[in-house]
Short mmCIF file of C-alpha atoms in Angstrom, two decimals:
data_model
loop_
_atom_site.label_atom_id
_atom_site.label_comp_id
_atom_site.label_asym_id
_atom_site.label_seq_id
_atom_site.Cartn_x
_atom_site.Cartn_y
_atom_site.Cartn_z
CA MET A 352 -32.92 37.18 -17.21
CA GLU A 353 -29.25 36.27 -17.23
CA LYS A 354 -28.22 32.81 -18.39
CA ILE A 355 -29.26 30.24 -15.81
CA ILE A 356 -27.16 27.26 -16.93
CA THR A 357 -23.58 28.31 -17.62
CA SER A 358 -21.81 24.95 -17.39
CA LEU A 359 -22.66 21.41 -18.45
CA LEU A 360 -21.39 20.32 -15.03
CA ASP A 361 -24.50 22.01 -13.59
CA ASN A 362 -26.08 18.58 -13.49
CA ASP A 363 -26.50 15.60 -11.17
CA LEU A 364 -23.68 13.10 -10.87
CA TYR A 365 -25.91 10.13 -11.65
CA LYS A 366 -26.40 11.51 -15.16
CA PHE A 367 -22.77 10.79 -15.92
CA ASN A 368 -22.84 7.34 -14.29
CA MET A 369 -25.93 6.40 -16.29
CA GLY A 370 -24.66 8.22 -19.39
CA GLN A 371 -21.60 6.00 -19.68
CA CYS A 372 -23.65 2.82 -19.25
CA LEU A 373 -26.16 4.02 -21.85
CA MET A 374 -23.48 4.99 -24.36
CA HIS A 375 -21.60 1.70 -24.05
CA GLN A 376 -24.53 -0.72 -23.89
CA PHE A 377 -27.78 0.98 -24.96
CA ALA A 378 -26.90 3.57 -27.58
CA ASP A 379 -29.89 2.31 -29.61
CA ALA A 380 -32.38 3.45 -26.95
CA HIS A 381 -34.45 6.25 -28.51
CA VAL A 382 -36.61 7.92 -25.89
CA VAL A 383 -39.32 10.48 -25.28
CA TRP A 384 -39.24 12.63 -22.14
CA GLU A 385 -42.41 14.37 -20.93
CA TYR A 386 -42.73 17.21 -18.43
CA LYS A 387 -45.42 17.08 -15.74
CA ASN A 388 -46.44 19.82 -13.32
CA ARG A 389 -47.87 17.97 -10.32
CA ASP A 390 -49.45 21.22 -9.07
CA ALA A 391 -51.36 21.92 -12.27
CA ALA A 392 -54.49 23.03 -10.42
CA ASP A 393 -52.66 25.79 -8.57
CA ARG A 394 -49.73 26.69 -10.81
CA LYS A 395 -50.18 28.00 -14.35
CA PHE A 396 -47.70 29.16 -16.95
CA THR A 397 -47.87 32.22 -19.19
CA ALA A 398 -46.71 32.83 -22.76
CA GLU A 399 -43.90 35.03 -21.38
CA MET A 400 -42.69 32.25 -19.10
CA VAL A 401 -42.66 29.77 -21.96
CA GLU A 402 -40.68 32.12 -24.20
CA GLU A 403 -38.12 32.66 -21.44
CA ILE A 404 -37.85 28.90 -20.88
CA LYS A 405 -37.19 28.45 -24.60
CA LYS A 406 -34.50 31.14 -24.53
CA GLN A 407 -32.81 29.61 -21.48
CA VAL A 408 -32.87 26.15 -23.06
CA GLN A 409 -31.23 27.63 -26.16
CA TYR A 410 -28.49 29.08 -23.93
CA PHE A 411 -28.02 25.65 -22.40
CA CYS A 412 -27.75 24.11 -25.88
CA ASP A 413 -24.87 26.46 -26.72
CA LEU A 414 -22.67 24.92 -24.02
CA LYS A 415 -19.86 22.38 -24.30
CA PHE A 416 -17.62 20.85 -21.65
CA HIS A 417 -14.38 22.62 -20.84
CA LYS A 418 -11.11 20.76 -20.50
CA ASP A 419 -10.79 21.49 -16.77
CA GLU A 420 -14.33 20.18 -16.17
CA LEU A 421 -13.55 16.83 -17.79
CA LEU A 422 -10.27 16.65 -15.90
CA TYR A 423 -12.21 17.13 -12.68
CA LEU A 424 -14.66 14.35 -13.63
CA SER A 425 -11.79 11.99 -14.39
CA LYS A 426 -10.26 12.64 -10.96
CA VAL A 427 -13.36 12.38 -8.77
CA CYS A 428 -14.95 9.58 -10.83
CA PRO A 429 -12.14 7.17 -11.73
CA TRP A 430 -14.75 4.68 -12.97
CA LEU A 431 -15.53 6.94 -15.94
CA THR A 432 -13.61 5.61 -18.93
CA LYS A 433 -11.37 7.51 -21.33
CA ASP A 434 -13.59 6.86 -24.34
CA TYR A 435 -16.61 8.19 -22.45
CA LEU A 436 -14.75 11.34 -21.40
CA ASP A 437 -13.61 11.75 -25.01
CA PHE A 438 -17.27 11.57 -26.02
CA LEU A 439 -18.14 14.27 -23.48
CA SER A 440 -15.41 16.49 -24.97
CA ILE A 441 -17.45 16.74 -28.20
CA TYR A 442 -20.91 16.50 -26.66
CA GLN A 443 -23.38 19.35 -27.09
CA PRO A 444 -27.14 19.36 -26.40
CA SER A 445 -29.40 20.27 -29.32
CA PHE A 446 -32.44 22.54 -29.25
CA ASP A 447 -33.87 20.34 -32.02
CA TRP A 448 -34.54 17.66 -29.40
CA TYR A 449 -37.03 19.97 -27.65
CA ASP A 450 -40.68 20.75 -28.31
CA ILE A 451 -41.78 23.53 -25.95
CA SER A 452 -45.12 25.34 -26.00
CA LEU A 453 -47.94 26.68 -23.85
CA ALA A 454 -50.88 24.27 -23.70
CA ASP A 455 -54.49 25.47 -23.85
CA ASP A 456 -54.95 24.73 -20.14
CA GLY A 457 -52.15 27.10 -19.15
CA GLN A 458 -49.63 24.33 -18.56
CA LEU A 459 -46.15 23.94 -19.95
CA SER A 460 -45.95 21.38 -22.74
CA LEU A 461 -42.35 20.19 -22.87
CA ILE A 462 -41.18 17.10 -24.75
CA ILE A 463 -37.61 15.97 -25.37
CA THR A 464 -37.00 13.32 -28.04
CA GLY A 465 -33.78 11.61 -29.04
CA ALA A 466 -31.21 8.96 -28.15
CA GLN A 467 -31.15 8.53 -24.41
CA PHE A 468 -27.37 8.55 -24.17
CA LEU A 469 -27.59 12.09 -25.60
CA THR A 470 -30.79 13.47 -24.05
CA THR A 471 -30.23 12.19 -20.50
CA TYR A 472 -28.14 15.29 -19.71
CA CYS A 473 -31.09 17.57 -20.52
CA GLU A 474 -33.50 16.55 -17.75
CA THR A 475 -31.99 18.19 -14.66
CA PRO A 476 -30.88 21.51 -16.23
CA THR A 477 -34.24 21.87 -17.98
CA MET A 478 -36.14 21.43 -14.72
CA ALA A 479 -33.84 23.91 -12.99
CA ILE A 480 -34.61 26.39 -15.77
CA VAL A 481 -38.37 25.88 -15.49
CA SER A 482 -38.30 26.35 -11.72
CA GLU A 483 -36.27 29.55 -11.76
CA VAL A 484 -38.19 31.08 -14.67
CA TRP A 485 -41.54 30.40 -13.02
CA PHE A 486 -40.55 32.12 -9.78
CA ARG A 487 -38.97 35.09 -11.56
CA TYR A 488 -42.05 35.71 -13.71
CA ALA A 489 -44.77 34.82 -11.20
CA MET A 490 -43.48 37.20 -8.52
CA SER A 491 -42.72 40.91 -8.41
CA ASP A 492 -39.11 41.94 -7.83
CA GLU A 493 -39.96 42.82 -4.23
CA GLU A 494 -41.69 39.49 -3.62
CA TYR A 495 -38.83 37.60 -5.22
CA GLU A 496 -36.17 39.31 -3.09
CA ALA A 497 -38.26 38.78 0.05
CA SER A 498 -38.58 35.07 -0.71
CA MET A 499 -34.85 34.84 -1.35
CA ALA A 500 -34.17 36.49 2.00
CA GLU A 501 -36.57 34.07 3.73
CA LEU A 502 -34.82 31.13 2.06
CA TYR A 503 -31.48 32.31 3.48
CA ARG A 504 -33.00 32.95 6.92
CA ARG A 505 -34.36 29.42 7.07
CA THR A 506 -31.04 28.05 5.85
CA ASP A 507 -29.18 29.82 8.65
CA GLU A 508 -31.72 28.50 11.16
CA LYS A 509 -31.18 24.93 9.94
CA ILE A 510 -27.43 25.30 10.15
CA GLU A 511 -27.71 26.55 13.74
CA LYS A 512 -29.79 23.49 14.65
CA LEU A 513 -27.19 21.21 13.05
CA ILE A 514 -24.44 22.96 14.98
CA SER A 515 -26.35 22.72 18.27
CA GLY A 516 -27.10 19.04 17.68
CA GLU A 517 -30.88 19.49 17.74
CA TYR A 518 -30.83 17.64 14.42
CA GLN A 519 -28.36 14.75 14.17
CA LEU A 520 -28.49 13.29 10.69
CA GLY A 521 -25.17 11.53 10.35
CA GLY A 522 -24.15 11.77 6.71
CA PHE A 523 -26.42 13.80 4.43
CA SER A 524 -26.16 15.32 0.96
CA ASP A 525 -27.99 17.83 -1.19
CA PHE A 526 -30.15 16.32 -3.94
CA GLY A 527 -31.95 19.51 -5.00
CA THR A 528 -30.58 20.74 -8.33
CA ARG A 529 -33.80 20.25 -10.30
CA ARG A 530 -36.08 22.00 -7.80
CA ARG A 531 -33.89 24.87 -6.66
CA PHE A 532 -35.38 28.31 -6.18
CA SER A 533 -32.61 29.85 -8.27
CA LYS A 534 -29.04 29.19 -9.36
CA GLU A 535 -27.81 32.10 -7.24
CA SER A 536 -29.51 30.94 -4.05
CA PHE A 537 -28.48 27.32 -4.66
CA ASP A 538 -24.83 28.35 -4.91
CA LYS A 539 -24.98 30.34 -1.66
CA ILE A 540 -26.78 27.57 0.21
CA ILE A 541 -24.22 24.92 -0.76
CA ASP A 542 -21.49 27.35 0.29
CA LYS A 543 -23.18 27.81 3.68
CA PHE A 544 -23.50 24.07 4.32
CA SER A 545 -20.01 23.17 3.13
CA SER A 546 -18.30 25.98 5.06
CA ASN A 547 -20.14 25.14 8.31
CA SER A 548 -20.03 21.34 8.13
CA LYS A 549 -17.10 20.97 10.55
CA LYS A 550 -19.16 22.73 13.23
CA PHE A 551 -22.09 20.30 13.00
CA SER A 552 -22.76 18.06 15.99
CA GLY A 553 -23.84 14.58 14.96
CA SER A 554 -24.15 15.49 11.27
CA VAL A 555 -21.80 15.61 8.30
CA PHE A 556 -22.53 17.42 5.04
CA VAL A 557 -21.12 14.81 2.65
CA GLY A 558 -21.65 16.75 -0.57
CA THR A 559 -24.07 17.53 -3.36
CA SER A 560 -25.46 15.78 -6.40
CA ASN A 561 -24.58 18.93 -8.39
CA VAL A 562 -21.19 18.34 -9.98
CA GLU A 563 -20.48 22.01 -10.71
CA LEU A 564 -20.93 23.08 -7.09
CA ALA A 565 -19.11 20.01 -5.76
CA LYS A 566 -16.16 21.14 -7.86
CA LYS A 567 -16.49 24.77 -6.76
CA TYR A 568 -16.71 24.07 -3.03
CA GLY A 569 -14.48 21.03 -2.78
CA VAL A 570 -17.16 18.64 -1.54
CA LYS A 571 -18.05 15.18 -2.80
CA PRO A 572 -20.33 14.79 -5.85
CA VAL A 573 -22.87 12.10 -4.96
CA GLY A 574 -25.37 9.93 -6.81
CA THR A 575 -25.69 6.59 -8.59
CA MET A 576 -28.72 5.98 -10.81
CA ALA A 577 -32.32 7.07 -11.48
CA HIS A 578 -35.60 5.48 -12.57
CA GLU A 579 -34.93 6.27 -16.24
CA LEU A 580 -32.22 3.60 -16.43
CA ILE A 581 -34.46 0.88 -15.01
CA GLN A 582 -37.35 1.90 -17.27
CA THR A 583 -35.17 1.85 -20.39
CA ILE A 584 -33.15 -1.30 -19.79
CA GLY A 585 -35.98 -3.28 -18.24
CA GLN A 586 -38.96 -2.14 -20.31
CA GLY A 587 -37.65 -0.65 -23.54
CA TYR A 588 -36.79 -3.89 -25.30
CA PRO A 589 -39.72 -6.15 -26.31
CA GLU A 590 -37.80 -9.41 -25.91
CA ARG A 591 -37.50 -8.80 -22.17
CA ASN A 592 -40.07 -9.52 -19.49
CA PRO A 593 -40.41 -6.17 -17.66
CA ALA A 594 -41.10 -7.92 -14.36
CA TYR A 595 -37.37 -8.75 -14.40
CA SER A 596 -36.30 -5.13 -15.03
CA ASN A 597 -34.07 -4.95 -11.98
CA LYS A 598 -32.15 -8.09 -12.92
CA PHE A 599 -31.38 -6.68 -16.38
CA VAL A 600 -30.20 -3.39 -14.87
CA MET A 601 -28.03 -5.07 -12.26
CA ASP A 602 -26.37 -7.20 -14.94
CA ALA A 603 -25.67 -4.11 -17.08
CA TRP A 604 -24.41 -2.13 -14.07
CA HIS A 605 -21.95 -4.84 -13.02
CA GLN A 606 -20.76 -5.17 -16.61
CA GLU A 607 -20.09 -1.43 -16.66
CA TYR A 608 -18.75 -0.79 -13.17
CA GLY A 609 -18.05 -4.04 -11.36
CA THR A 610 -18.58 -3.20 -7.71
CA GLU A 611 -18.37 0.61 -8.15
CA ASN A 612 -21.39 2.93 -7.82
CA GLY A 613 -23.05 0.54 -5.46
CA ILE A 614 -26.36 2.10 -4.33
CA TYR A 615 -29.43 0.61 -6.03
CA LEU A 616 -32.79 2.37 -6.44
CA THR A 617 -35.47 -0.07 -5.36
CA ASP A 618 -38.88 1.29 -6.32
CA CYS A 619 -39.12 1.71 -10.10
CA ILE A 620 -41.56 -1.18 -10.44
CA GLY A 621 -42.10 -1.69 -6.71
CA THR A 622 -39.74 -2.71 -3.94
CA ASP A 623 -41.27 -6.17 -3.45
CA VAL A 624 -40.52 -7.25 -7.01
CA PHE A 625 -37.04 -5.71 -6.69
CA LEU A 626 -36.35 -8.00 -3.75
CA CYS A 627 -37.00 -11.03 -5.97
CA ASP A 628 -33.84 -10.10 -7.89
CA PHE A 629 -31.85 -8.85 -4.90
CA THR A 630 -30.15 -12.17 -4.34
CA LYS A 631 -27.30 -12.82 -1.93
CA VAL A 632 -24.80 -12.15 -4.71
CA GLU A 633 -26.42 -8.84 -5.62
CA ALA A 634 -26.85 -7.82 -2.00
CA LYS A 635 -23.14 -8.39 -1.46
CA LEU A 636 -22.09 -6.61 -4.65
CA PHE A 637 -24.13 -3.44 -3.98
CA ASP A 638 -23.09 -1.25 -1.05
CA GLY A 639 -26.69 -0.40 -0.27
CA VAL A 640 -30.10 0.68 -1.52
CA ARG A 641 -32.04 3.94 -1.94
CA HIS A 642 -35.57 4.72 -0.78
CA ASP A 643 -37.61 7.09 -2.94
CA SER A 644 -41.29 6.33 -2.27
CA GLY A 645 -43.61 4.73 0.26
CA ASP A 646 -43.34 4.52 4.03
CA PRO A 647 -39.62 4.88 4.87
CA TYR A 648 -39.89 3.00 8.16
CA MET A 649 -41.59 -0.01 6.58
CA TRP A 650 -39.07 0.08 3.75
CA GLY A 651 -36.12 0.23 6.14
CA GLU A 652 -37.39 -2.69 8.19
CA LYS A 653 -38.01 -4.65 4.98
CA MET A 654 -34.45 -4.02 3.76
CA ILE A 655 -32.85 -5.00 7.05
CA ALA A 656 -34.97 -8.17 7.24
CA HIS A 657 -33.99 -9.06 3.66
CA TYR A 658 -30.28 -8.65 4.39
CA GLU A 659 -30.66 -10.81 7.50
CA SER A 660 -32.54 -13.47 5.54
CA LEU A 661 -29.54 -13.67 3.22
CA GLY A 662 -27.09 -14.01 6.10
CA ILE A 663 -25.68 -10.51 5.52
CA ASP A 664 -24.99 -8.14 8.40
CA ALA A 665 -27.10 -5.04 7.69
CA LYS A 666 -24.51 -2.96 9.57
CA THR A 667 -22.21 -3.45 6.59
CA LYS A 668 -24.78 -1.92 4.19
CA THR A 669 -26.22 1.56 3.64
CA LEU A 670 -29.86 2.61 3.55
CA LEU A 671 -30.04 5.92 1.66
CA PHE A 672 -33.31 7.81 2.17
CA SER A 673 -34.24 10.45 -0.42
CA ASP A 674 -38.02 10.86 -0.49
CA SER A 675 -39.45 14.28 0.49
CA LEU A 676 -37.19 14.64 3.51
CA ASP A 677 -36.80 17.50 5.93
CA PHE A 678 -34.26 17.50 8.77
CA LYS A 679 -36.81 16.41 11.40
CA ARG A 680 -37.84 13.35 9.37
CA ALA A 681 -34.21 12.51 8.65
CA HIS A 682 -33.29 12.89 12.33
CA ASP A 683 -36.13 10.58 13.37
CA LEU A 684 -35.24 7.98 10.74
CA ARG A 685 -31.66 7.95 11.93
CA GLN A 686 -32.81 7.52 15.53
CA THR A 687 -34.78 4.46 14.41
CA PHE A 688 -32.16 2.74 12.25
CA ASN A 689 -28.80 3.95 13.53
CA GLY A 690 -26.79 1.09 14.98
CA ARG A 691 -28.72 -1.47 12.94
CA THR A 692 -27.43 -0.33 9.55
CA ASN A 693 -25.59 2.59 7.96
CA VAL A 694 -28.04 5.44 7.38
CA ALA A 695 -27.59 8.29 4.90
CA PHE A 696 -29.84 10.98 3.45
CA GLY A 697 -30.25 12.78 0.14
CA ILE A 698 -32.29 15.93 0.83
CA GLY A 699 -33.53 18.14 -2.00
CA THR A 700 -36.38 20.63 -1.80
CA PHE A 701 -36.03 21.27 1.94
CA ILE A 702 -32.46 22.49 1.38
CA VAL A 703 -32.79 24.40 -1.90
CA ALA A 704 -36.36 25.75 -2.05
CA ASP A 705 -37.68 26.08 1.51
CA THR A 706 -39.13 29.58 1.58
CA ASP A 707 -42.48 31.39 1.90
CA VAL A 708 -43.75 30.26 -1.52
CA LYS A 709 -44.48 26.66 -2.50
CA ASN A 710 -41.69 24.90 -4.35
CA MET A 711 -42.09 23.51 -7.85
CA ASN A 712 -43.52 19.99 -7.69
CA GLN A 713 -42.47 18.85 -11.14
CA VAL A 714 -40.98 15.90 -12.98
CA LEU A 715 -39.52 15.25 -16.42
CA LYS A 716 -39.67 11.52 -17.05
CA VAL A 717 -38.98 9.00 -19.80
CA VAL A 718 -42.41 7.85 -21.07
CA GLU A 719 -41.41 6.02 -24.25
CA VAL A 720 -38.44 3.91 -25.34
CA ASN A 721 -38.00 2.70 -28.92
CA ASN A 722 -41.63 3.55 -29.73
CA ARG A 723 -42.90 1.55 -26.76
CA PRO A 724 -44.47 2.99 -23.59
CA VAL A 725 -42.62 2.57 -20.31
CA ALA A 726 -43.82 3.24 -16.78
CA LYS A 727 -42.71 4.09 -13.31
CA LEU A 728 -44.72 2.08 -10.76
CA SER A 729 -43.32 3.29 -7.48
CA ASP A 730 -44.40 2.32 -3.98
CA VAL A 731 -47.04 5.10 -3.92
CA GLU A 732 -49.65 5.74 -6.62
CA GLY A 733 -49.03 9.50 -6.78
CA LYS A 734 -45.51 9.05 -8.17
CA ASN A 735 -46.53 6.77 -11.04
CA MET A 736 -46.17 8.06 -14.58
CA CYS A 737 -47.10 6.50 -17.93
CA ARG A 738 -48.86 7.62 -21.11
CA ASP A 739 -50.52 4.29 -21.88
CA LEU A 740 -53.06 2.71 -19.52
CA GLN A 741 -52.97 -0.57 -21.45
CA TYR A 742 -49.23 -0.81 -20.85
CA ILE A 743 -49.72 -0.11 -17.14
CA ASP A 744 -52.18 -3.01 -17.04
CA TYR A 745 -49.74 -5.27 -18.91
CA LEU A 746 -46.85 -4.35 -16.60
CA ARG A 747 -48.93 -4.96 -13.48
CA ARG A 748 -50.05 -8.35 -14.80
CA THR A 749 -46.49 -9.46 -15.52
CA ILE A 750 -45.42 -8.37 -12.04
CA LYS A 751 -48.41 -10.11 -10.44
CA TRP A 752 -47.67 -13.35 -12.28
CA ARG A 753 -44.03 -13.22 -11.25
CA MET A 754 -44.81 -12.51 -7.61
CA GLU A 755 -47.25 -15.43 -7.55
CA HIS A 756 -44.83 -17.84 -9.26
CA ASN A 757 -41.45 -16.62 -8.05
#
């Protein structure tokens, strides 16, 4: 296989937003990342796949940022500081951070260990590598080309429906870097959406979370933060009560960016406990919130009701939906909430890996910070991830106590 990752900009924008905050305020956060294949029963890995993944990760670890790439970041992200960009100019991932092997059960064992302000940039490219390698090795050349052709056919069909107005999404973006079918197909798909966007009826392709392709096609790079930041800041320091994770993150975010980068992710330890910290001040400072688990309609109603309870017009705020969306679901959500609030969508797998073979259902999550377990307790059980059941119990008890005594 050719090199999959050829630029350190082949990453999600929120990695750079979080990276600056981590470097400035939490450089002491030492973390462990763990890979999980959510389709373990149906999808196995081989020794050849694992060797190719290792080789591709080594290629990735040979990369450094180019001057023009950092100049682009400074222009499109004016909130990124000079000292942070200077740090990126000498940054290089290290293969020593990785431990990659084939487990006895035929699954990929992949661990990344190191300072989070260094290792955070590894997650998305590594998952993109795993996805592409699996498809290349699991399929014959003929099957692979046929699936690629089907991916393009479905893409063209979606674009026609956006042009005709059958789907009217308003503003939507690609969020699919980590689960793409391949780098080649991802590039062509973003080209198709960006070049046809002006023809869409009732929809606007705002951009992509992938900074490299945003730069290449002149669209907006999009993204704010991920669960890893809330896990680390809120749970990785023993002197802090993890039930107040969101408050600690909001304080750090405002210290770093003021009112910039204003979309908050609500579900890391559950949306209800998030709302305890989403005070009138915070609700005014943040431009909106992002949905990533649970029933999107219930979540949307809950957010609008919360804004109204604070005396804030929900029409001035944005609800960004990003959980397992296709265009039909996004269209229906917009029909429900449009006119009551600003609605936007981040759509991943359905854009970048919708073909005749099942996409990779995988995650690479922070499971330990400073030798302490951390957890993601989202609004649905299936998205939870933690190594330590005792810690899960502790976290749930702290949240329960807070909700009962708030």
